[in-house]
């Protein structure tokens, strides 16, 4: 697995790089946002670990630039800003997950494994459909009414999980355990934010809404009744 680490603090960068390489990951390194974007666009990476506070170009802008050219690469955002609003800004910029500094390295490894598993677990010829929505697992492509929809790695994983469980109500706990393979602060609304992201891309401009909220229970993917 090839990883790009974009971190400007030398000690932190060295610690992360050494730890990842000990786990047999192949790690390239950049110390500012501009160089990070350049490397990301020149090479193919499975994962980009991106600090928010960077010289040259901050991590949020770097993430947006990368997403303009690559919607599939997984991006893990590192942030010293720990509020939910700060995290959502990073997710809205195109990150798939976030990790708040300071963190334990074993927690980073868990996030890295979860994000990398998306690229290996879904490597089949499986196609999942509901109504006019289709998800092609092998191609990592999603279409609705024949129109291609660009999803981030985390959005793709969330939609894949909903499709695999279509017609069944899944709770926020189910989603965090199965899609993020971790847990959030119980006060976090990150799941709701991602459901919102999907709704805007999947259901907007379509009368047949597929993603539904059951208050106090969770979410269900199904065709809208009484059209």
mmCIF file with all atom_site columns, C-alpha atoms in Angstrom:
data_model
loop_
_atom_site.group_PDB
_atom_site.id
_atom_site.type_symbol
_atom_site.label_atom_id
_atom_site.label_alt_id
_atom_site.label_comp_id
_atom_site.label_asym_id
_atom_site.label_entity_id
_atom_site.label_seq_id
_atom_site.pdbx_PDB_ins_code
_atom_site.Cartn_x
_atom_site.Cartn_y
_atom_site.Cartn_z
_atom_site.occupancy
_atom_site.B_iso_or_equiv
_atom_site.pdbx_formal_charge
_atom_site.auth_seq_id
_atom_site.auth_comp_id
_atom_site.auth_asym_id
_atom_site.auth_atom_id
_atom_site.pdbx_PDB_model_num
ATOM 1   C CA . UNK A 1 1   ? 0.000   0.000  0.000   1.00 0.00 ? 1   UNK A CA 1
ATOM 2   C CA . UNK A 1 2   ? 1.403   3.378  -1.032  1.00 0.00 ? 2   UNK A CA 1
ATOM 3   C CA . UNK A 1 3   ? 0.815   6.369  1.270   1.00 0.00 ? 3   UNK A CA 1
ATOM 4   C CA . UNK A 1 4   ? 1.540   10.082 0.888   1.00 0.00 ? 4   UNK A CA 1
ATOM 5   C CA . UNK A 1 5   ? 2.188   11.856 4.200   1.00 0.00 ? 5   UNK A CA 1
ATOM 6   C CA . UNK A 1 6   ? 1.853   15.643 4.154   1.00 0.00 ? 6   UNK A CA 1
ATOM 7   C CA . UNK A 1 7   ? 3.011   16.990 7.532   1.00 0.00 ? 7   UNK A CA 1
ATOM 8   C CA . UNK A 1 8   ? 5.202   20.031 8.214   1.00 0.00 ? 8   UNK A CA 1
ATOM 9   C CA . UNK A 1 9   ? 6.321   19.232 11.781  1.00 0.00 ? 9   UNK A CA 1
ATOM 10  C CA . UNK A 1 10  ? 9.564   17.228 11.331  1.00 0.00 ? 10  UNK A CA 1
ATOM 11  C CA . UNK A 1 11  ? 9.295   15.224 14.567  1.00 0.00 ? 11  UNK A CA 1
ATOM 12  C CA . UNK A 1 12  ? 5.660   14.317 13.983  1.00 0.00 ? 12  UNK A CA 1
ATOM 13  C CA . UNK A 1 13  ? 6.327   13.474 10.333  1.00 0.00 ? 13  UNK A CA 1
ATOM 14  C CA . UNK A 1 14  ? 9.316   11.296 11.232  1.00 0.00 ? 14  UNK A CA 1
ATOM 15  C CA . UNK A 1 15  ? 7.328   9.481  13.929  1.00 0.00 ? 15  UNK A CA 1
ATOM 16  C CA . UNK A 1 16  ? 4.419   8.732  11.585  1.00 0.00 ? 16  UNK A CA 1
ATOM 17  C CA . UNK A 1 17  ? 6.612   7.743  8.635   1.00 0.00 ? 17  UNK A CA 1
ATOM 18  C CA . UNK A 1 18  ? 8.739   5.394  10.726  1.00 0.00 ? 18  UNK A CA 1
ATOM 19  C CA . UNK A 1 19  ? 5.688   3.779  12.292  1.00 0.00 ? 19  UNK A CA 1
ATOM 20  C CA . UNK A 1 20  ? 3.970   3.224  8.957   1.00 0.00 ? 20  UNK A CA 1
ATOM 21  C CA . UNK A 1 21  ? 7.103   1.821  7.339   1.00 0.00 ? 21  UNK A CA 1
ATOM 22  C CA . UNK A 1 22  ? 7.463   -0.607 10.237  1.00 0.00 ? 22  UNK A CA 1
ATOM 23  C CA . UNK A 1 23  ? 4.013   -1.854 9.223   1.00 0.00 ? 23  UNK A CA 1
ATOM 24  C CA . UNK A 1 24  ? 5.403   -2.392 5.680   1.00 0.00 ? 24  UNK A CA 1
ATOM 25  C CA . UNK A 1 25  ? 3.612   0.599  4.126   1.00 0.00 ? 25  UNK A CA 1
ATOM 26  C CA . UNK A 1 26  ? 5.433   2.493  1.353   1.00 0.00 ? 26  UNK A CA 1
ATOM 27  C CA . UNK A 1 27  ? 5.501   6.164  2.409   1.00 0.00 ? 27  UNK A CA 1
ATOM 28  C CA . UNK A 1 28  ? 6.301   9.317  0.422   1.00 0.00 ? 28  UNK A CA 1
ATOM 29  C CA . UNK A 1 29  ? 6.570   12.589 2.293   1.00 0.00 ? 29  UNK A CA 1
ATOM 30  C CA . UNK A 1 30  ? 5.869   16.286 1.721   1.00 0.00 ? 30  UNK A CA 1
ATOM 31  C CA . UNK A 1 31  ? 6.306   19.165 4.172   1.00 0.00 ? 31  UNK A CA 1
ATOM 32  C CA . UNK A 1 32  ? 3.916   21.702 2.665   1.00 0.00 ? 32  UNK A CA 1
ATOM 33  C CA . UNK A 1 33  ? 0.549   21.708 0.932   1.00 0.00 ? 33  UNK A CA 1
ATOM 34  C CA . UNK A 1 34  ? 1.824   22.788 -2.470  1.00 0.00 ? 34  UNK A CA 1
ATOM 35  C CA . UNK A 1 35  ? 4.317   19.927 -2.682  1.00 0.00 ? 35  UNK A CA 1
ATOM 36  C CA . UNK A 1 36  ? 1.704   17.546 -1.315  1.00 0.00 ? 36  UNK A CA 1
ATOM 37  C CA . UNK A 1 37  ? -0.696  18.398 -4.127  1.00 0.00 ? 37  UNK A CA 1
ATOM 38  C CA . UNK A 1 38  ? 2.087   18.114 -6.707  1.00 0.00 ? 38  UNK A CA 1
ATOM 39  C CA . UNK A 1 39  ? 3.058   14.621 -5.522  1.00 0.00 ? 39  UNK A CA 1
ATOM 40  C CA . UNK A 1 40  ? -0.583  13.547 -5.263  1.00 0.00 ? 40  UNK A CA 1
ATOM 41  C CA . UNK A 1 41  ? -1.228  14.500 -8.877  1.00 0.00 ? 41  UNK A CA 1
ATOM 42  C CA . UNK A 1 42  ? 2.019   13.001 -10.183 1.00 0.00 ? 42  UNK A CA 1
ATOM 43  C CA . UNK A 1 43  ? 1.725   9.609  -8.471  1.00 0.00 ? 43  UNK A CA 1
ATOM 44  C CA . UNK A 1 44  ? -0.890  7.033  -7.583  1.00 0.00 ? 44  UNK A CA 1
ATOM 45  C CA . UNK A 1 45  ? -1.524  6.621  -3.872  1.00 0.00 ? 45  UNK A CA 1
ATOM 46  C CA . UNK A 1 46  ? -3.880  4.395  -1.922  1.00 0.00 ? 46  UNK A CA 1
ATOM 47  C CA . UNK A 1 47  ? -4.058  6.874  0.954   1.00 0.00 ? 47  UNK A CA 1
ATOM 48  C CA . UNK A 1 48  ? -3.069  10.472 1.664   1.00 0.00 ? 48  UNK A CA 1
ATOM 49  C CA . UNK A 1 49  ? -2.505  11.576 5.263   1.00 0.00 ? 49  UNK A CA 1
ATOM 50  C CA . UNK A 1 50  ? -2.921  15.332 5.238   1.00 0.00 ? 50  UNK A CA 1
ATOM 51  C CA . UNK A 1 51  ? -2.345  17.822 8.040   1.00 0.00 ? 51  UNK A CA 1
ATOM 52  C CA . UNK A 1 52  ? -4.621  20.874 7.992   1.00 0.00 ? 52  UNK A CA 1
ATOM 53  C CA . UNK A 1 53  ? -2.164  23.527 9.157   1.00 0.00 ? 53  UNK A CA 1
ATOM 54  C CA . UNK A 1 54  ? 0.557   23.582 6.489   1.00 0.00 ? 54  UNK A CA 1
ATOM 55  C CA . UNK A 1 55  ? 2.813   26.223 4.915   1.00 0.00 ? 55  UNK A CA 1
ATOM 56  C CA . UNK A 1 56  ? 2.324   27.176 1.272   1.00 0.00 ? 56  UNK A CA 1
ATOM 57  C CA . UNK A 1 57  ? -1.209  25.800 0.995   1.00 0.00 ? 57  UNK A CA 1
ATOM 58  C CA . UNK A 1 58  ? -3.291  24.652 3.945   1.00 0.00 ? 58  UNK A CA 1
ATOM 59  C CA . UNK A 1 59  ? -4.592  21.108 4.111   1.00 0.00 ? 59  UNK A CA 1
ATOM 60  C CA . UNK A 1 60  ? -8.187  22.041 3.335   1.00 0.00 ? 60  UNK A CA 1
ATOM 61  C CA . UNK A 1 61  ? -7.245  23.771 0.086   1.00 0.00 ? 61  UNK A CA 1
ATOM 62  C CA . UNK A 1 62  ? -4.842  20.942 -0.757  1.00 0.00 ? 62  UNK A CA 1
ATOM 63  C CA . UNK A 1 63  ? -7.617  18.407 -0.199  1.00 0.00 ? 63  UNK A CA 1
ATOM 64  C CA . UNK A 1 64  ? -9.962  20.339 -2.497  1.00 0.00 ? 64  UNK A CA 1
ATOM 65  C CA . UNK A 1 65  ? -7.287  20.526 -5.202  1.00 0.00 ? 65  UNK A CA 1
ATOM 66  C CA . UNK A 1 66  ? -6.633  16.787 -4.992  1.00 0.00 ? 66  UNK A CA 1
ATOM 67  C CA . UNK A 1 67  ? -10.343 16.002 -5.129  1.00 0.00 ? 67  UNK A CA 1
ATOM 68  C CA . UNK A 1 68  ? -10.723 17.969 -8.363  1.00 0.00 ? 68  UNK A CA 1
ATOM 69  C CA . UNK A 1 69  ? -8.496  15.382 -10.031 1.00 0.00 ? 69  UNK A CA 1
ATOM 70  C CA . UNK A 1 70  ? -9.009  12.232 -7.951  1.00 0.00 ? 70  UNK A CA 1
ATOM 71  C CA . UNK A 1 71  ? -12.275 11.280 -6.257  1.00 0.00 ? 71  UNK A CA 1
ATOM 72  C CA . UNK A 1 72  ? -11.150 7.770  -5.325  1.00 0.00 ? 72  UNK A CA 1
ATOM 73  C CA . UNK A 1 73  ? -7.985  8.159  -3.261  1.00 0.00 ? 73  UNK A CA 1
ATOM 74  C CA . UNK A 1 74  ? -8.656  7.892  0.458   1.00 0.00 ? 74  UNK A CA 1
ATOM 75  C CA . UNK A 1 75  ? -7.748  11.002 2.478   1.00 0.00 ? 75  UNK A CA 1
ATOM 76  C CA . UNK A 1 76  ? -7.179  11.026 6.239   1.00 0.00 ? 76  UNK A CA 1
ATOM 77  C CA . UNK A 1 77  ? -7.081  14.540 7.676   1.00 0.00 ? 77  UNK A CA 1
ATOM 78  C CA . UNK A 1 78  ? -4.958  15.364 10.713  1.00 0.00 ? 78  UNK A CA 1
ATOM 79  C CA . UNK A 1 79  ? -6.204  18.294 12.756  1.00 0.00 ? 79  UNK A CA 1
ATOM 80  C CA . UNK A 1 80  ? -5.411  20.045 16.016  1.00 0.00 ? 80  UNK A CA 1
ATOM 81  C CA . UNK A 1 81  ? -8.874  21.591 15.791  1.00 0.00 ? 81  UNK A CA 1
ATOM 82  C CA . UNK A 1 82  ? -11.099 19.195 17.654  1.00 0.00 ? 82  UNK A CA 1
ATOM 83  C CA . UNK A 1 83  ? -14.613 20.624 17.467  1.00 0.00 ? 83  UNK A CA 1
ATOM 84  C CA . UNK A 1 84  ? -17.259 18.904 15.398  1.00 0.00 ? 84  UNK A CA 1
ATOM 85  C CA . UNK A 1 85  ? -17.605 21.966 13.170  1.00 0.00 ? 85  UNK A CA 1
ATOM 86  C CA . UNK A 1 86  ? -13.863 21.921 12.438  1.00 0.00 ? 86  UNK A CA 1
ATOM 87  C CA . UNK A 1 87  ? -14.004 18.251 11.528  1.00 0.00 ? 87  UNK A CA 1
ATOM 88  C CA . UNK A 1 88  ? -17.013 18.738 9.276   1.00 0.00 ? 88  UNK A CA 1
ATOM 89  C CA . UNK A 1 89  ? -15.168 21.483 7.377   1.00 0.00 ? 89  UNK A CA 1
ATOM 90  C CA . UNK A 1 90  ? -12.458 18.924 6.613   1.00 0.00 ? 90  UNK A CA 1
ATOM 91  C CA . UNK A 1 91  ? -14.964 16.275 5.567   1.00 0.00 ? 91  UNK A CA 1
ATOM 92  C CA . UNK A 1 92  ? -16.780 18.802 3.397   1.00 0.00 ? 92  UNK A CA 1
ATOM 93  C CA . UNK A 1 93  ? -13.466 19.594 1.673   1.00 0.00 ? 93  UNK A CA 1
ATOM 94  C CA . UNK A 1 94  ? -13.311 15.956 0.571   1.00 0.00 ? 94  UNK A CA 1
ATOM 95  C CA . UNK A 1 95  ? -11.563 14.095 3.397   1.00 0.00 ? 95  UNK A CA 1
ATOM 96  C CA . UNK A 1 96  ? -12.782 10.586 4.194   1.00 0.00 ? 96  UNK A CA 1
ATOM 97  C CA . UNK A 1 97  ? -11.831 10.557 7.858   1.00 0.00 ? 97  UNK A CA 1
ATOM 98  C CA . UNK A 1 98  ? -10.166 12.726 10.469  1.00 0.00 ? 98  UNK A CA 1
ATOM 99  C CA . UNK A 1 99  ? -7.844  12.232 13.402  1.00 0.00 ? 99  UNK A CA 1
ATOM 100 C CA . UNK A 1 100 ? -7.427  14.846 16.115  1.00 0.00 ? 100 UNK A CA 1
ATOM 101 C CA . UNK A 1 101 ? -3.962  15.635 17.451  1.00 0.00 ? 101 UNK A CA 1
ATOM 102 C CA . UNK A 1 102 ? -2.564  14.419 19.761  1.00 0.00 ? 102 UNK A CA 1
ATOM 103 C CA . UNK A 1 103 ? -3.403  10.818 18.883  1.00 0.00 ? 103 UNK A CA 1
ATOM 104 C CA . UNK A 1 104 ? -2.130  7.353  19.709  1.00 0.00 ? 104 UNK A CA 1
ATOM 105 C CA . UNK A 1 105 ? -0.363  5.698  16.792  1.00 0.00 ? 105 UNK A CA 1
ATOM 106 C CA . UNK A 1 106 ? -2.458  2.545  17.152  1.00 0.00 ? 106 UNK A CA 1
ATOM 107 C CA . UNK A 1 107 ? -5.542  4.681  16.509  1.00 0.00 ? 107 UNK A CA 1
ATOM 108 C CA . UNK A 1 108 ? -3.956  6.033  13.319  1.00 0.00 ? 108 UNK A CA 1
ATOM 109 C CA . UNK A 1 109 ? -3.160  2.487  12.203  1.00 0.00 ? 109 UNK A CA 1
ATOM 110 C CA . UNK A 1 110 ? -6.789  1.487  12.767  1.00 0.00 ? 110 UNK A CA 1
ATOM 111 C CA . UNK A 1 111 ? -7.961  4.386  10.576  1.00 0.00 ? 111 UNK A CA 1
ATOM 112 C CA . UNK A 1 112 ? -5.370  3.544  7.912   1.00 0.00 ? 112 UNK A CA 1
ATOM 113 C CA . UNK A 1 113 ? -6.425  -0.116 7.850   1.00 0.00 ? 113 UNK A CA 1
ATOM 114 C CA . UNK A 1 114 ? -10.099 0.796  7.636   1.00 0.00 ? 114 UNK A CA 1
ATOM 115 C CA . UNK A 1 115 ? -9.519  3.170  4.713   1.00 0.00 ? 115 UNK A CA 1
ATOM 116 C CA . UNK A 1 116 ? -7.202  0.770  2.884   1.00 0.00 ? 116 UNK A CA 1
ATOM 117 C CA . UNK A 1 117 ? -9.681  -2.087 3.284   1.00 0.00 ? 117 UNK A CA 1
ATOM 118 C CA . UNK A 1 118 ? -12.109 -0.212 1.057   1.00 0.00 ? 118 UNK A CA 1
ATOM 119 C CA . UNK A 1 119 ? -9.668  -0.702 -1.827  1.00 0.00 ? 119 UNK A CA 1
ATOM 120 C CA . UNK A 1 120 ? -9.229  -4.431 -1.240  1.00 0.00 ? 120 UNK A CA 1
ATOM 121 C CA . UNK A 1 121 ? -12.542 -5.715 0.090   1.00 0.00 ? 121 UNK A CA 1
ATOM 122 C CA . UNK A 1 122 ? -14.595 -4.377 -2.803  1.00 0.00 ? 122 UNK A CA 1
ATOM 123 C CA . UNK A 1 123 ? -12.441 -5.783 -5.596  1.00 0.00 ? 123 UNK A CA 1
ATOM 124 C CA . UNK A 1 124 ? -15.145 -8.015 -7.071  1.00 0.00 ? 124 UNK A CA 1
ATOM 125 C CA . UNK A 1 125 ? -17.414 -7.887 -10.105 1.00 0.00 ? 125 UNK A CA 1
ATOM 126 C CA . UNK A 1 126 ? -20.421 -7.260 -7.869  1.00 0.00 ? 126 UNK A CA 1
ATOM 127 C CA . UNK A 1 127 ? -23.006 -4.686 -8.931  1.00 0.00 ? 127 UNK A CA 1
ATOM 128 C CA . UNK A 1 128 ? -25.596 -3.400 -6.491  1.00 0.00 ? 128 UNK A CA 1
ATOM 129 C CA . UNK A 1 129 ? -28.779 -1.692 -7.650  1.00 0.00 ? 129 UNK A CA 1
ATOM 130 C CA . UNK A 1 130 ? -31.953 -0.089 -6.398  1.00 0.00 ? 130 UNK A CA 1
ATOM 131 C CA . UNK A 1 131 ? -34.378 1.712  -8.687  1.00 0.00 ? 131 UNK A CA 1
ATOM 132 C CA . UNK A 1 132 ? -32.182 3.540  -11.237 1.00 0.00 ? 132 UNK A CA 1
ATOM 133 C CA . UNK A 1 133 ? -29.151 3.683  -8.923  1.00 0.00 ? 133 UNK A CA 1
ATOM 134 C CA . UNK A 1 134 ? -26.236 1.327  -9.635  1.00 0.00 ? 134 UNK A CA 1
ATOM 135 C CA . UNK A 1 135 ? -22.961 0.808  -7.787  1.00 0.00 ? 135 UNK A CA 1
ATOM 136 C CA . UNK A 1 136 ? -20.249 -1.097 -9.656  1.00 0.00 ? 136 UNK A CA 1
ATOM 137 C CA . UNK A 1 137 ? -17.893 -2.487 -7.030  1.00 0.00 ? 137 UNK A CA 1
ATOM 138 C CA . UNK A 1 138 ? -15.000 -3.380 -9.325  1.00 0.00 ? 138 UNK A CA 1
ATOM 139 C CA . UNK A 1 139 ? -14.996 -0.042 -11.131 1.00 0.00 ? 139 UNK A CA 1
ATOM 140 C CA . UNK A 1 140 ? -15.845 1.890  -7.960  1.00 0.00 ? 140 UNK A CA 1
ATOM 141 C CA . UNK A 1 141 ? -18.404 3.737  -10.056 1.00 0.00 ? 141 UNK A CA 1
ATOM 142 C CA . UNK A 1 142 ? -21.880 4.947  -9.107  1.00 0.00 ? 142 UNK A CA 1
ATOM 143 C CA . UNK A 1 143 ? -24.564 6.029  -11.562 1.00 0.00 ? 143 UNK A CA 1
ATOM 144 C CA . UNK A 1 144 ? -28.147 7.174  -11.253 1.00 0.00 ? 144 UNK A CA 1
ATOM 145 C CA . UNK A 1 145 ? -30.374 7.223  -14.309 1.00 0.00 ? 145 UNK A CA 1
ATOM 146 C CA . UNK A 1 146 ? -27.202 6.556  -16.294 1.00 0.00 ? 146 UNK A CA 1
ATOM 147 C CA . UNK A 1 147 ? -25.426 9.648  -14.983 1.00 0.00 ? 147 UNK A CA 1
ATOM 148 C CA . UNK A 1 148 ? -22.062 9.169  -13.256 1.00 0.00 ? 148 UNK A CA 1
ATOM 149 C CA . UNK A 1 149 ? -21.900 10.376 -9.640  1.00 0.00 ? 149 UNK A CA 1
ATOM 150 C CA . UNK A 1 150 ? -18.542 11.266 -8.113  1.00 0.00 ? 150 UNK A CA 1
ATOM 151 C CA . UNK A 1 151 ? -18.183 10.036 -4.543  1.00 0.00 ? 151 UNK A CA 1
ATOM 152 C CA . UNK A 1 152 ? -15.300 10.212 -2.098  1.00 0.00 ? 152 UNK A CA 1
ATOM 153 C CA . UNK A 1 153 ? -13.920 6.955  -0.715  1.00 0.00 ? 153 UNK A CA 1
ATOM 154 C CA . UNK A 1 154 ? -15.953 7.265  2.483   1.00 0.00 ? 154 UNK A CA 1
ATOM 155 C CA . UNK A 1 155 ? -19.155 8.206  0.661   1.00 0.00 ? 155 UNK A CA 1
ATOM 156 C CA . UNK A 1 156 ? -18.677 5.172  -1.588  1.00 0.00 ? 156 UNK A CA 1
ATOM 157 C CA . UNK A 1 157 ? -18.201 2.889  1.417   1.00 0.00 ? 157 UNK A CA 1
ATOM 158 C CA . UNK A 1 158 ? -21.293 4.299  3.115   1.00 0.00 ? 158 UNK A CA 1
ATOM 159 C CA . UNK A 1 159 ? -23.442 3.860  0.006   1.00 0.00 ? 159 UNK A CA 1
ATOM 160 C CA . UNK A 1 160 ? -22.073 0.332  -0.463  1.00 0.00 ? 160 UNK A CA 1
ATOM 161 C CA . UNK A 1 161 ? -23.110 -0.518 3.113   1.00 0.00 ? 161 UNK A CA 1
ATOM 162 C CA . UNK A 1 162 ? -26.583 0.973  2.645   1.00 0.00 ? 162 UNK A CA 1
ATOM 163 C CA . UNK A 1 163 ? -27.057 -0.925 -0.618  1.00 0.00 ? 163 UNK A CA 1
ATOM 164 C CA . UNK A 1 164 ? -25.962 -4.187 0.978   1.00 0.00 ? 164 UNK A CA 1
ATOM 165 C CA . UNK A 1 165 ? -28.591 -3.562 3.638   1.00 0.00 ? 165 UNK A CA 1
ATOM 166 C CA . UNK A 1 166 ? -31.297 -1.952 1.502   1.00 0.00 ? 166 UNK A CA 1
ATOM 167 C CA . UNK A 1 167 ? -34.760 -2.144 3.035   1.00 0.00 ? 167 UNK A CA 1
ATOM 168 C CA . UNK A 1 168 ? -33.275 -2.612 6.521   1.00 0.00 ? 168 UNK A CA 1
ATOM 169 C CA . UNK A 1 169 ? -32.972 0.162  9.086   1.00 0.00 ? 169 UNK A CA 1
ATOM 170 C CA . UNK A 1 170 ? -29.330 0.699  10.097  1.00 0.00 ? 170 UNK A CA 1
ATOM 171 C CA . UNK A 1 171 ? -28.443 2.725  13.179  1.00 0.00 ? 171 UNK A CA 1
ATOM 172 C CA . UNK A 1 172 ? -25.612 5.218  13.592  1.00 0.00 ? 172 UNK A CA 1
ATOM 173 C CA . UNK A 1 173 ? -23.818 2.612  15.694  1.00 0.00 ? 173 UNK A CA 1
ATOM 174 C CA . UNK A 1 174 ? -24.138 0.071  12.863  1.00 0.00 ? 174 UNK A CA 1
ATOM 175 C CA . UNK A 1 175 ? -22.654 2.572  10.421  1.00 0.00 ? 175 UNK A CA 1
ATOM 176 C CA . UNK A 1 176 ? -19.728 3.590  12.626  1.00 0.00 ? 176 UNK A CA 1
ATOM 177 C CA . UNK A 1 177 ? -18.838 -0.033 13.316  1.00 0.00 ? 177 UNK A CA 1
ATOM 178 C CA . UNK A 1 178 ? -19.250 -1.315 9.759   1.00 0.00 ? 178 UNK A CA 1
ATOM 179 C CA . UNK A 1 179 ? -18.131 1.665  7.647   1.00 0.00 ? 179 UNK A CA 1
ATOM 180 C CA . UNK A 1 180 ? -15.712 3.539  9.913   1.00 0.00 ? 180 UNK A CA 1
ATOM 181 C CA . UNK A 1 181 ? -14.764 0.439  11.947  1.00 0.00 ? 181 UNK A CA 1
ATOM 182 C CA . UNK A 1 182 ? -14.327 2.722  14.912  1.00 0.00 ? 182 UNK A CA 1
ATOM 183 C CA . UNK A 1 183 ? -16.483 4.861  17.191  1.00 0.00 ? 183 UNK A CA 1
ATOM 184 C CA . UNK A 1 184 ? -17.227 8.568  17.428  1.00 0.00 ? 184 UNK A CA 1
ATOM 185 C CA . UNK A 1 185 ? -17.993 10.785 20.344  1.00 0.00 ? 185 UNK A CA 1
ATOM 186 C CA . UNK A 1 186 ? -21.699 10.209 21.008  1.00 0.00 ? 186 UNK A CA 1
ATOM 187 C CA . UNK A 1 187 ? -22.281 13.923 20.502  1.00 0.00 ? 187 UNK A CA 1
ATOM 188 C CA . UNK A 1 188 ? -20.775 13.881 17.007  1.00 0.00 ? 188 UNK A CA 1
ATOM 189 C CA . UNK A 1 189 ? -23.052 14.360 14.010  1.00 0.00 ? 189 UNK A CA 1
ATOM 190 C CA . UNK A 1 190 ? -20.543 13.097 11.448  1.00 0.00 ? 190 UNK A CA 1
ATOM 191 C CA . UNK A 1 191 ? -22.833 10.254 10.323  1.00 0.00 ? 191 UNK A CA 1
ATOM 192 C CA . UNK A 1 192 ? -25.661 12.730 9.699   1.00 0.00 ? 192 UNK A CA 1
ATOM 193 C CA . UNK A 1 193 ? -23.245 14.921 7.737   1.00 0.00 ? 193 UNK A CA 1
ATOM 194 C CA . UNK A 1 194 ? -22.237 12.032 5.484   1.00 0.00 ? 194 UNK A CA 1
ATOM 195 C CA . UNK A 1 195 ? -25.834 10.963 4.949   1.00 0.00 ? 195 UNK A CA 1
ATOM 196 C CA . UNK A 1 196 ? -26.462 14.572 3.916   1.00 0.00 ? 196 UNK A CA 1
ATOM 197 C CA . UNK A 1 197 ? -23.522 14.453 1.480   1.00 0.00 ? 197 UNK A CA 1
ATOM 198 C CA . UNK A 1 198 ? -24.976 11.299 -0.094  1.00 0.00 ? 198 UNK A CA 1
ATOM 199 C CA . UNK A 1 199 ? -28.481 12.746 -0.285  1.00 0.00 ? 199 UNK A CA 1
ATOM 200 C CA . UNK A 1 200 ? -27.217 15.770 -2.198  1.00 0.00 ? 200 UNK A CA 1
ATOM 201 C CA . UNK A 1 201 ? -25.437 13.541 -4.708  1.00 0.00 ? 201 UNK A CA 1
ATOM 202 C CA . UNK A 1 202 ? -27.889 10.635 -4.924  1.00 0.00 ? 202 UNK A CA 1
ATOM 203 C CA . UNK A 1 203 ? -31.363 12.079 -4.361  1.00 0.00 ? 203 UNK A CA 1
ATOM 204 C CA . UNK A 1 204 ? -31.119 15.708 -5.425  1.00 0.00 ? 204 UNK A CA 1
ATOM 205 C CA . UNK A 1 205 ? -33.167 16.407 -8.572  1.00 0.00 ? 205 UNK A CA 1
ATOM 206 C CA . UNK A 1 206 ? -34.871 12.998 -8.339  1.00 0.00 ? 206 UNK A CA 1
ATOM 207 C CA . UNK A 1 207 ? -38.498 12.621 -7.253  1.00 0.00 ? 207 UNK A CA 1
ATOM 208 C CA . UNK A 1 208 ? -37.888 9.036  -6.080  1.00 0.00 ? 208 UNK A CA 1
ATOM 209 C CA . UNK A 1 209 ? -35.905 9.610  -2.885  1.00 0.00 ? 209 UNK A CA 1
ATOM 210 C CA . UNK A 1 210 ? -33.869 6.583  -1.823  1.00 0.00 ? 210 UNK A CA 1
ATOM 211 C CA . UNK A 1 211 ? -32.235 7.588  1.478   1.00 0.00 ? 211 UNK A CA 1
ATOM 212 C CA . UNK A 1 212 ? -34.706 7.925  4.360   1.00 0.00 ? 212 UNK A CA 1
ATOM 213 C CA . UNK A 1 213 ? -34.339 8.873  8.023   1.00 0.00 ? 213 UNK A CA 1
ATOM 214 C CA . UNK A 1 214 ? -36.287 7.126  10.757  1.00 0.00 ? 214 UNK A CA 1
ATOM 215 C CA . UNK A 1 215 ? -36.125 9.473  13.722  1.00 0.00 ? 215 UNK A CA 1
ATOM 216 C CA . UNK A 1 216 ? -34.571 7.845  16.760  1.00 0.00 ? 216 UNK A CA 1
ATOM 217 C CA . UNK A 1 217 ? -33.757 4.661  14.818  1.00 0.00 ? 217 UNK A CA 1
ATOM 218 C CA . UNK A 1 218 ? -31.385 5.362  11.944  1.00 0.00 ? 218 UNK A CA 1
ATOM 219 C CA . UNK A 1 219 ? -31.488 5.269  8.150   1.00 0.00 ? 219 UNK A CA 1
ATOM 220 C CA . UNK A 1 220 ? -32.874 3.035  5.446   1.00 0.00 ? 220 UNK A CA 1
ATOM 221 C CA . UNK A 1 221 ? -32.221 2.834  1.717   1.00 0.00 ? 221 UNK A CA 1
ATOM 222 C CA . UNK A 1 222 ? -35.444 2.035  -0.135  1.00 0.00 ? 222 UNK A CA 1
ATOM 223 C CA . UNK A 1 223 ? -37.625 3.314  -2.931  1.00 0.00 ? 223 UNK A CA 1
ATOM 224 C CA . UNK A 1 224 ? -39.999 6.093  -1.968  1.00 0.00 ? 224 UNK A CA 1
ATOM 225 C CA . UNK A 1 225 ? -43.561 4.897  -1.474  1.00 0.00 ? 225 UNK A CA 1
ATOM 226 C CA . UNK A 1 226 ? -46.670 6.414  -3.052  1.00 0.00 ? 226 UNK A CA 1
ATOM 227 C CA . UNK A 1 227 ? -44.907 8.116  -5.956  1.00 0.00 ? 227 UNK A CA 1
#
